[in-house]
Every structure is written in structure tokens, then in C-alpha cells.
PDB file of C-alpha atoms in Angstrom:
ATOM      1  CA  UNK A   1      90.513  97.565 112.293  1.00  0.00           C
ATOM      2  CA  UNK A   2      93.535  97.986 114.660  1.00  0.00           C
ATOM      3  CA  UNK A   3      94.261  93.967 114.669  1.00  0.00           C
ATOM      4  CA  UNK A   4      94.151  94.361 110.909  1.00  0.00           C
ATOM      5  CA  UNK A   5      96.390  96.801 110.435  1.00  0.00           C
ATOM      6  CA  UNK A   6      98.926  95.016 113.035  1.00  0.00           C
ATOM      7  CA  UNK A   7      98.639  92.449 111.219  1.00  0.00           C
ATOM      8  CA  UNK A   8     100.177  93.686 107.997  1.00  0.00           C
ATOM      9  CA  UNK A   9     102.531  95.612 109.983  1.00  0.00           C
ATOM     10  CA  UNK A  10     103.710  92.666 111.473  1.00  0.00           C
ATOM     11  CA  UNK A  11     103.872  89.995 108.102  1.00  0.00           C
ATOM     12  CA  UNK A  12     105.910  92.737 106.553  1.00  0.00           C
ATOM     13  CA  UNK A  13     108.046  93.004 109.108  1.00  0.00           C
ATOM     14  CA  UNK A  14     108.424  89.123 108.921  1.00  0.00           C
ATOM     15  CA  UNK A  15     108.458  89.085 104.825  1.00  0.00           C
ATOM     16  CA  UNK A  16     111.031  91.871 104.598  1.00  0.00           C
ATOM     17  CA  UNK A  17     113.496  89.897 107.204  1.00  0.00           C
ATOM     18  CA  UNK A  18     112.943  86.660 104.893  1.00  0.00           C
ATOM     19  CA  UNK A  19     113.818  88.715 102.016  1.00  0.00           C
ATOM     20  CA  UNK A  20     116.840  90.189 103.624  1.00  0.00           C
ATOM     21  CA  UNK A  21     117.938  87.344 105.662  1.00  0.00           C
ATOM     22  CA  UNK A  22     116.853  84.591 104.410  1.00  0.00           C
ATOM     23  CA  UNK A  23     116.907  84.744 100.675  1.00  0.00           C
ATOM     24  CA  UNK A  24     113.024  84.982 100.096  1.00  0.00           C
ATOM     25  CA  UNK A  25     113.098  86.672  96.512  1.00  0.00           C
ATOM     26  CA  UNK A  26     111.120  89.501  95.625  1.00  0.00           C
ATOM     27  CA  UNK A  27     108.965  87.235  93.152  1.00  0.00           C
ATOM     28  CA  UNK A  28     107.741  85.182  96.151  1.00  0.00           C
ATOM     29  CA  UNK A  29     107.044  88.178  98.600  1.00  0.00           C
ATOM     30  CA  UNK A  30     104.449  88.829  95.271  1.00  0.00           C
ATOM     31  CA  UNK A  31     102.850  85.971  95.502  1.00  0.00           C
ATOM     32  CA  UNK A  32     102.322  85.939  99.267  1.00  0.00           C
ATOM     33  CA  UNK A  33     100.486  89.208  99.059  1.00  0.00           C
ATOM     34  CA  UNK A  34      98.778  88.543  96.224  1.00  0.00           C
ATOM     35  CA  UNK A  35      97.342  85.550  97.822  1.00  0.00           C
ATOM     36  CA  UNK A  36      96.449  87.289 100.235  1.00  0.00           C
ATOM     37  CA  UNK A  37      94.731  89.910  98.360  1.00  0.00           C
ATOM     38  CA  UNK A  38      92.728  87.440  97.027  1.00  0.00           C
ATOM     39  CA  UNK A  39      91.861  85.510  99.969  1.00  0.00           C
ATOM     40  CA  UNK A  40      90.600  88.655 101.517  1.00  0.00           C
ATOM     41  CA  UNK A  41      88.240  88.889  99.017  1.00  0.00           C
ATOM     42  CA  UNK A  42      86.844  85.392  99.182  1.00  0.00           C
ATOM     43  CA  UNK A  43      84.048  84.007 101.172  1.00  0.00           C
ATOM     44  CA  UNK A  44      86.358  82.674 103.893  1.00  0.00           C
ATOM     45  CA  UNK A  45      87.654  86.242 104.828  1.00  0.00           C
ATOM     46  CA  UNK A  46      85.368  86.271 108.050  1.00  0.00           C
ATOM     47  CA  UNK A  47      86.250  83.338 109.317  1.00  0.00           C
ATOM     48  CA  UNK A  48      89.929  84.248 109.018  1.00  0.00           C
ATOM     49  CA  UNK A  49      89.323  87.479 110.448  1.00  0.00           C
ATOM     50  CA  UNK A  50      87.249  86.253 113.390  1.00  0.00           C
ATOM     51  CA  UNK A  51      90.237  83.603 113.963  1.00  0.00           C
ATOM     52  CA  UNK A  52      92.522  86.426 114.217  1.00  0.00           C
ATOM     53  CA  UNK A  53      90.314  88.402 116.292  1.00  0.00           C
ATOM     54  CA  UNK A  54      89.750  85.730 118.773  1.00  0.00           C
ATOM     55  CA  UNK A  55      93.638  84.548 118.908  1.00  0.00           C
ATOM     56  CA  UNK A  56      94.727  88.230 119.435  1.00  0.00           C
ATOM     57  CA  UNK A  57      91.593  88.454 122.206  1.00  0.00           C
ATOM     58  CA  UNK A  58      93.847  85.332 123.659  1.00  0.00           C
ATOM     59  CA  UNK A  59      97.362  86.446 123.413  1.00  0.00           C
ATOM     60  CA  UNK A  60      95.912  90.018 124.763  1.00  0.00           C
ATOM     61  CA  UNK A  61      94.946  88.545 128.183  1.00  0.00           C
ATOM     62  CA  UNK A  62      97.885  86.647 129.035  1.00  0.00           C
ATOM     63  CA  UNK A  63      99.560  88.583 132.138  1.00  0.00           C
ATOM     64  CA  UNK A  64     103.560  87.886 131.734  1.00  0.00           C
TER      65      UNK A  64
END
């Protein structure tokens, strides 16, 4: 639950500096989370979410 949620945090952070910085327009911030809306509720949701779980398991033990 806590990887989810930093997850959104985090590609809104990234889709609202596209749309400021880098022109994304409002139409295709839409899209993007409606895709993603409906990829959520697909049959591949947990795979995705067991990929993120396992790449945030790997960035988590790197010692810098």
C-alpha cells in the first residue's frame, strides 16, 4: 500500500513538471491516468504491481 501510494505521488510529481515545463497538455495528462485507471483494473495489474514491489525491494537495499 505505501509503494502504491508513492507511486502516484511520484508520477504526479513527474506529470505536473511535464505539464509545466515541458508543454505536456492537460488533454494528455488525461489520457495517461486514464490508462492507467484502466490498466489497474485489468488482469495484468499483479504482475505490474509485483514488478514494482520487487524493483522498489531493489532500489531500497542499495547503501549510497
Amino acid at each position: 500500500m505505501i509503494i502504491s501510494i508513492s507511486c502516484v505521488v511520484l508520477l504526479g510529481i513527474v506529470v505536473f513538471v511535464f505539464f509545466r515545463k515541458d508543454g505536456l497538455k492537460l488533454s494528455h495528462a488525461l489520457v495517461a491516468m486514464l490508462f492507467g485507471f484502466y490498466l489497474a483494473s485489468t488482469a495484468i495489474a499483479p504482475s505490474i504491481k509485483a514488478g514494482d514491489e520487487s524493483l522498489a525491494g531493489l532500489l531500497g537495499g542499495f547503501k549510497f
